[in-house]
Amino acid sequence: MQKVKGTYDVLPQESNQWLFLEKHIHEVMKKHHISYIRTPIFEYYEVFHRHNEASDMVIKETYDFEDRSGRKITLRPEGTAGVIRSIVENKLILPNHILKTYYIGANYRYERPQKGRYREFFQTGIEIIGEKDPILDAELISIAYEMIASLGIKDIVVKINNLGNSDARKQYKEALQLYFEPLKDQLSEDSKHRLYTNPLRILDSKVPSDQALVKQAPILNDYLSETDQSYLNEVMHILSQQQIPFQHDHNLVRGLDYYSHIVFEIQTNIEGFGSQNALGGGGRYDHLVSELGGPEMSGIGFALGLERLLLACNLQGIQFHDDIQYDVAILHMDNHSKKYAYQIYKYLQQHKIEVNFDFSNKAFKTQLKNAIQTRIPFAIIIGEDEVHSNSVQIKDLINQTQVKVNFKDILNYINKR
Ligand code: AMP
């Protein structure tokens, strides 16, 4: 049997970094008073396939199936829609109230697997609903940035743009179509198709010949209202006050159609990262809440890819200091003393001592060698004599001294040392 294409196992020898990363995420969220939400891994088809969501991801990459009762179900391809569905369904949106919530979980997309791109992958993200204010946009971006930078990851930059309101986008789309139509034959197949479905997506095509044409294309900024231009300027001003490195990228449009107004991506130029250089991204959505049955209320969110965060950490040599530091190893001489040793192990564990107990039946010498190699400072040694006298030998593995201690004094002795 093999794993499904595009998936991966987290094996015991690498799971520590996952636990470390998840802990880091929860800590940053707690610091910012953002509350955790967990929604199902699958939703009704309509949650993701809304009438005006025509992004490639939703059209071509979702895992859709019917359950045994014929209900149409979709595996979650991204976090936002399910979270908004839940917030609306549970009536968490209140007037004059800002709701801040975060998630961590698996997503599923039928994409071509490559470095940094899987069919099952994990994201963490924040959604903030209830106000449209440049300070909130900057706050959200700064938390995303902090989440990455405080891991120690360097060489990151925030790319930011404003997609404007629907009128501006409509005018801009027409301008793009006018510009690209005479050049249609030079466009890649995907971009030719996008010319009529979603011309904005041509702007972030990775095909070099498309990119060459994009250079001369009209710029979205020229179609923005003054209000939208100054909104973006204000967000950028706050980011610079916070010393967050950013660039205004006129061609940043992001994949999902629900984005309107501010969009951003956090990219890295770490060597060896490959072409999938976005650690995460997000933006404002003015109509998603109402599309999912809630009031007309603007929200903003981001999602970071956990695999890419770990890849960045690994490429930059960042260590995860979450390995267990044992206080004491328990070593036994034979099978009979192993049972007594096991009792001591459980006793010390209950009293919050980090104990290493070897469940195998290795020879005493090997157990001792392993304890020294693992740099455990003390060994509790148990043989027939200790079993009969209800005591233990405690050996200081650094100073090579050894004392006999009664069972009732073990804890005291270890705590003192
Ligand atoms: P998106 O939801 O497409 O805006 O992606 C947000 C972030 O999730 C990206 O910047 C990546 O870090 C991560 N991501 C998206 N798709 C994948 C994938 N197929 N495999 C691994 N990570 C992904």
Short mmCIF file of C-alpha atoms in Angstrom, two decimals, residues 71-348:
data_model
loop_
_atom_site.label_atom_id
_atom_site.label_comp_id
_atom_site.label_asym_id
_atom_site.label_seq_id
_atom_site.Cartn_x
_atom_site.Cartn_y
_atom_site.Cartn_z
CA ARG A 71 -25.58 15.00 -0.67
CA LYS A 72 -22.97 16.98 -2.59
CA ILE A 73 -19.92 17.46 -0.42
CA THR A 74 -16.59 19.25 -0.98
CA LEU A 75 -13.37 18.69 0.94
CA ARG A 76 -12.18 22.05 2.25
CA PRO A 77 -9.79 23.61 -0.31
CA GLU A 78 -9.20 26.73 1.84
CA GLY A 79 -10.12 27.94 5.30
CA THR A 80 -12.07 31.17 4.86
CA ALA A 81 -15.38 30.05 3.34
CA GLY A 82 -16.03 27.38 5.99
CA VAL A 83 -15.15 29.76 8.82
CA ILE A 84 -17.50 32.44 7.45
CA ARG A 85 -20.24 29.84 6.96
CA SER A 86 -19.87 28.88 10.62
CA ILE A 87 -19.73 32.47 11.90
CA VAL A 88 -22.91 33.31 10.00
CA GLU A 89 -24.71 30.10 10.94
CA ASN A 90 -23.85 30.58 14.62
CA LYS A 91 -24.81 34.26 14.53
CA LEU A 92 -21.43 35.44 15.79
CA ILE A 93 -21.56 38.68 13.83
CA LEU A 94 -22.91 41.44 16.06
CA PRO A 95 -23.31 45.15 15.30
CA ASN A 96 -20.37 47.33 16.30
CA HIS A 97 -18.31 44.32 17.19
CA ILE A 98 -15.09 43.10 15.65
CA LEU A 99 -14.78 39.36 15.49
CA LYS A 100 -11.26 37.95 15.29
CA THR A 101 -10.79 34.26 14.87
CA TYR A 102 -8.09 31.85 13.71
CA TYR A 103 -7.86 28.28 12.48
CA ILE A 104 -5.28 25.59 11.77
CA GLY A 105 -6.17 22.68 9.56
CA ALA A 106 -5.81 20.55 6.47
CA ASN A 107 -6.96 21.61 3.01
CA TYR A 108 -7.35 19.56 -0.14
CA ARG A 109 -6.65 20.67 -3.69
CA TYR A 110 -6.19 18.55 -6.77
CA GLU A 111 -3.07 20.41 -7.91
CA ARG A 112 0.02 19.13 -9.68
CA PRO A 113 2.26 18.11 -6.79
CA GLN A 114 5.70 19.73 -6.68
CA LYS A 115 8.09 21.16 -4.12
CA GLY A 116 5.96 23.15 -1.65
CA ARG A 117 2.71 22.07 -3.27
CA TYR A 118 0.68 19.12 -2.06
CA ARG A 119 -2.83 17.78 -2.46
CA GLU A 120 -3.26 17.68 1.30
CA PHE A 121 -1.59 20.62 3.00
CA PHE A 122 -2.00 22.62 6.19
CA GLN A 123 -2.76 26.26 6.70
CA THR A 124 -3.26 28.58 9.59
CA GLY A 125 -5.24 31.73 9.07
CA ILE A 126 -7.05 34.62 10.69
CA GLU A 127 -10.39 36.17 9.75
CA ILE A 128 -11.35 39.60 11.11
CA ILE A 129 -14.93 40.67 10.46
CA GLY A 130 -16.77 43.86 11.29
CA GLU A 131 -14.86 46.95 10.19
CA LYS A 132 -13.11 48.30 7.15
CA ASP A 133 -10.26 50.40 8.37
CA PRO A 134 -6.64 50.65 7.20
CA ILE A 135 -5.46 50.07 10.78
CA LEU A 136 -7.13 46.65 10.78
CA ASP A 137 -5.61 45.73 7.43
CA ALA A 138 -2.18 46.75 8.68
CA GLU A 139 -2.74 44.91 11.97
CA LEU A 140 -3.65 41.69 10.16
CA ILE A 141 -0.63 41.95 7.86
CA SER A 142 1.64 42.68 10.80
CA ILE A 143 0.42 39.58 12.67
CA ALA A 144 1.05 37.43 9.58
CA TYR A 145 4.50 38.97 9.30
CA GLU A 146 5.22 38.46 12.99
CA MET A 147 4.12 34.84 12.79
CA ILE A 148 6.80 34.22 10.17
CA ALA A 149 9.55 36.57 11.34
CA SER A 150 9.38 35.45 14.98
CA LEU A 151 10.23 31.93 13.86
CA GLY A 152 13.53 33.45 12.79
CA ILE A 153 12.79 33.29 9.05
CA LYS A 154 14.61 36.03 7.13
CA ASP A 155 14.40 37.26 3.53
CA ILE A 156 10.66 37.87 3.53
CA VAL A 157 8.72 40.69 1.95
CA VAL A 158 5.05 41.67 1.92
CA LYS A 159 3.65 42.39 -1.55
CA ILE A 160 0.51 44.50 -1.40
CA ASN A 161 -2.04 45.86 -3.83
CA ASN A 162 -5.54 47.29 -3.91
CA LEU A 163 -8.02 45.60 -6.27
CA GLY A 164 -10.48 48.45 -5.75
CA ASN A 165 -14.25 48.18 -5.79
CA SER A 166 -16.24 46.22 -8.34
CA ASP A 167 -16.69 49.26 -10.64
CA ALA A 168 -12.95 49.89 -10.78
CA ARG A 169 -12.28 46.22 -11.44
CA LYS A 170 -14.90 46.10 -14.18
CA GLN A 171 -13.33 49.06 -15.98
CA TYR A 172 -9.88 47.64 -15.50
CA LYS A 173 -10.89 44.22 -16.81
CA GLU A 174 -12.24 45.87 -19.95
CA ALA A 175 -8.99 47.79 -20.36
CA LEU A 176 -7.02 44.56 -19.99
CA GLN A 177 -9.19 42.79 -22.55
CA LEU A 178 -8.69 45.67 -25.00
CA TYR A 179 -4.94 45.48 -24.46
CA PHE A 180 -4.56 41.68 -24.67
CA GLU A 181 -7.02 40.91 -27.47
CA PRO A 182 -4.70 41.93 -30.32
CA LEU A 183 -1.90 39.99 -28.58
CA LYS A 184 -4.03 36.92 -27.99
CA ASP A 185 -1.94 34.61 -30.19
CA GLN A 186 1.13 35.32 -28.06
CA LEU A 187 -0.60 34.37 -24.81
CA SER A 188 -0.28 30.97 -23.12
CA GLU A 189 -3.29 28.64 -23.41
CA ASP A 190 -4.32 29.33 -19.80
CA SER A 191 -4.11 33.07 -20.27
CA LYS A 192 -6.08 32.93 -23.53
CA HIS A 193 -8.86 31.26 -21.60
CA ARG A 194 -8.56 33.77 -18.73
CA LEU A 195 -8.88 36.69 -21.14
CA TYR A 196 -12.63 36.07 -21.17
CA THR A 197 -13.21 34.49 -17.76
CA ASN A 198 -10.91 36.45 -15.46
CA PRO A 199 -8.36 38.69 -17.25
CA LEU A 200 -6.89 39.86 -13.90
CA ARG A 201 -5.36 36.42 -13.46
CA ILE A 202 -3.20 36.93 -16.57
CA LEU A 203 -1.25 39.42 -14.45
CA ASP A 204 0.13 36.75 -12.16
CA SER A 205 0.84 34.18 -14.86
CA LYS A 206 4.21 32.50 -14.31
CA VAL A 207 4.75 31.91 -18.06
CA PRO A 208 7.66 34.16 -19.23
CA SER A 209 6.00 35.12 -22.56
CA ASP A 210 2.85 36.21 -20.67
CA GLN A 211 4.97 38.13 -18.19
CA ALA A 212 6.67 40.02 -21.01
CA LEU A 213 3.27 41.19 -22.30
CA VAL A 214 2.07 42.06 -18.78
CA LYS A 215 4.92 44.57 -18.43
CA GLN A 216 3.26 46.96 -20.90
CA ALA A 217 -0.31 46.28 -19.74
CA PRO A 218 -2.51 48.97 -18.15
CA ILE A 219 -2.00 49.36 -14.39
CA LEU A 220 -4.82 48.70 -11.95
CA ASN A 221 -3.80 51.62 -9.77
CA ASP A 222 -4.83 54.05 -12.54
CA TYR A 223 -8.42 52.80 -12.25
CA LEU A 224 -8.73 53.12 -8.49
CA SER A 225 -10.83 55.84 -6.90
CA GLU A 226 -9.00 58.43 -4.83
CA THR A 227 -10.48 56.90 -1.69
CA ASP A 228 -9.09 53.47 -2.54
CA GLN A 229 -5.70 54.88 -3.44
CA SER A 230 -5.44 56.73 -0.15
CA TYR A 231 -6.67 53.64 1.75
CA LEU A 232 -3.77 51.64 0.33
CA ASN A 233 -1.36 54.50 1.06
CA GLU A 234 -2.52 54.57 4.63
CA VAL A 235 -2.03 50.81 5.07
CA MET A 236 1.46 51.12 3.59
CA HIS A 237 2.23 54.08 5.84
CA ILE A 238 1.33 52.06 8.95
CA LEU A 239 3.41 49.12 7.72
CA SER A 240 6.43 51.35 7.29
CA GLN A 241 5.93 52.75 10.81
CA GLN A 242 6.10 49.15 12.00
CA GLN A 243 9.25 48.53 9.93
CA ILE A 244 7.58 45.77 7.96
CA PRO A 245 9.28 45.39 4.57
CA PHE A 246 6.68 45.72 1.80
CA GLN A 247 6.36 46.52 -1.89
CA HIS A 248 3.37 47.83 -3.78
CA ASP A 249 2.95 45.19 -6.51
CA HIS A 250 0.61 46.40 -9.26
CA ASN A 251 0.23 42.88 -10.62
CA LEU A 252 -0.71 41.13 -7.40
CA VAL A 253 -4.26 39.84 -7.80
CA ARG A 254 -4.45 36.57 -5.72
CA GLY A 255 -6.26 33.45 -6.74
CA LEU A 256 -9.68 33.58 -5.16
CA ASP A 257 -12.49 35.66 -6.62
CA TYR A 258 -13.95 36.75 -3.31
CA TYR A 259 -11.14 39.20 -2.73
CA SER A 260 -11.94 42.84 -3.28
CA HIS A 261 -9.91 45.85 -2.23
CA ILE A 262 -6.65 45.18 -0.28
CA VAL A 263 -4.76 41.99 -1.17
CA PHE A 264 -1.32 40.91 -0.02
CA GLU A 265 1.12 38.05 -0.18
CA ILE A 266 4.17 37.30 1.96
CA GLN A 267 6.94 36.02 -0.24
CA THR A 268 10.39 34.74 0.44
CA ASN A 269 13.50 34.77 -1.69
CA ILE A 270 15.33 32.12 0.31
CA GLU A 271 17.67 30.21 -1.98
CA GLY A 272 16.44 26.71 -2.78
CA PHE A 273 12.81 27.51 -2.09
CA GLY A 274 11.67 26.83 -5.63
CA SER A 275 9.01 28.59 -7.66
CA GLN A 276 6.32 28.33 -4.97
CA ASN A 277 7.74 31.27 -3.03
CA ALA A 278 4.57 32.52 -1.31
CA LEU A 279 4.50 31.67 2.39
CA GLY A 280 0.99 33.00 2.62
CA GLY A 281 -1.38 35.68 1.58
CA GLY A 282 -4.79 37.14 2.03
CA GLY A 283 -6.97 40.13 1.54
CA ARG A 284 -10.24 41.87 2.11
CA TYR A 285 -13.57 40.43 1.10
CA ASP A 286 -16.49 42.85 0.97
CA HIS A 287 -19.23 40.44 -0.10
CA LEU A 288 -18.32 36.96 1.10
CA VAL A 289 -20.20 37.29 4.40
CA SER A 290 -23.42 38.26 2.64
CA GLU A 291 -22.92 35.60 -0.06
CA LEU A 292 -22.88 33.02 2.72
CA GLY A 293 -26.14 34.31 4.18
CA GLY A 294 -24.83 36.96 6.58
CA PRO A 295 -25.18 40.75 6.62
CA GLU A 296 -23.28 43.03 4.22
CA MET A 297 -20.11 43.24 6.23
CA SER A 298 -16.51 43.49 5.20
CA GLY A 299 -13.88 41.09 6.45
CA ILE A 300 -10.20 40.52 5.97
CA GLY A 301 -8.12 37.38 6.36
CA PHE A 302 -4.91 35.59 5.53
CA ALA A 303 -3.66 32.02 5.31
CA LEU A 304 -0.11 30.77 5.75
CA GLY A 305 1.09 27.41 4.44
CA LEU A 306 2.62 25.34 7.23
CA GLU A 307 4.70 23.12 4.94
CA ARG A 308 6.30 26.19 3.41
CA LEU A 309 7.01 27.71 6.82
CA LEU A 310 8.81 24.53 7.84
CA LEU A 311 10.68 24.39 4.54
CA ALA A 312 11.82 27.99 5.09
CA CYS A 313 12.93 27.14 8.66
CA ASN A 314 14.83 24.09 7.48
CA LEU A 315 16.53 25.93 4.61
CA GLN A 316 17.63 28.67 7.00
CA GLY A 317 18.94 26.21 9.57
CA ILE A 318 16.44 27.22 12.26
CA GLN A 319 16.49 24.74 15.13
CA PHE A 320 13.37 23.58 16.92
CA HIS A 321 14.25 23.49 20.60
CA ASP A 322 11.50 21.24 21.74
CA ASP A 323 13.50 18.08 22.35
CA ILE A 324 12.94 16.46 25.74
CA GLN A 325 15.65 17.15 28.30
CA TYR A 326 15.59 14.15 30.61
CA ASP A 327 16.39 14.64 34.30
CA VAL A 328 17.05 11.00 35.00
CA ALA A 329 17.31 7.59 33.31
CA ILE A 330 16.11 4.43 35.05
CA LEU A 331 18.34 1.43 34.43
CA HIS A 332 17.57 -2.13 35.47
CA MET A 333 19.82 -5.16 35.84
CA ASP A 334 17.38 -7.92 34.90
CA ASN A 335 13.74 -8.72 34.21
CA HIS A 336 12.72 -8.91 37.84
CA SER A 337 14.18 -5.53 38.73
CA LYS A 338 12.58 -4.09 35.58
CA LYS A 339 9.14 -4.38 37.21
CA TYR A 340 10.29 -2.40 40.27
CA ALA A 341 12.09 0.06 37.97
CA TYR A 342 8.83 0.57 36.09
CA GLN A 343 7.03 1.49 39.34
CA ILE A 344 9.69 4.08 40.09
CA TYR A 345 9.37 5.42 36.56
CA LYS A 346 5.61 5.95 36.99
CA TYR A 347 6.09 7.46 40.43
CA LEU A 348 8.65 10.02 39.23
#
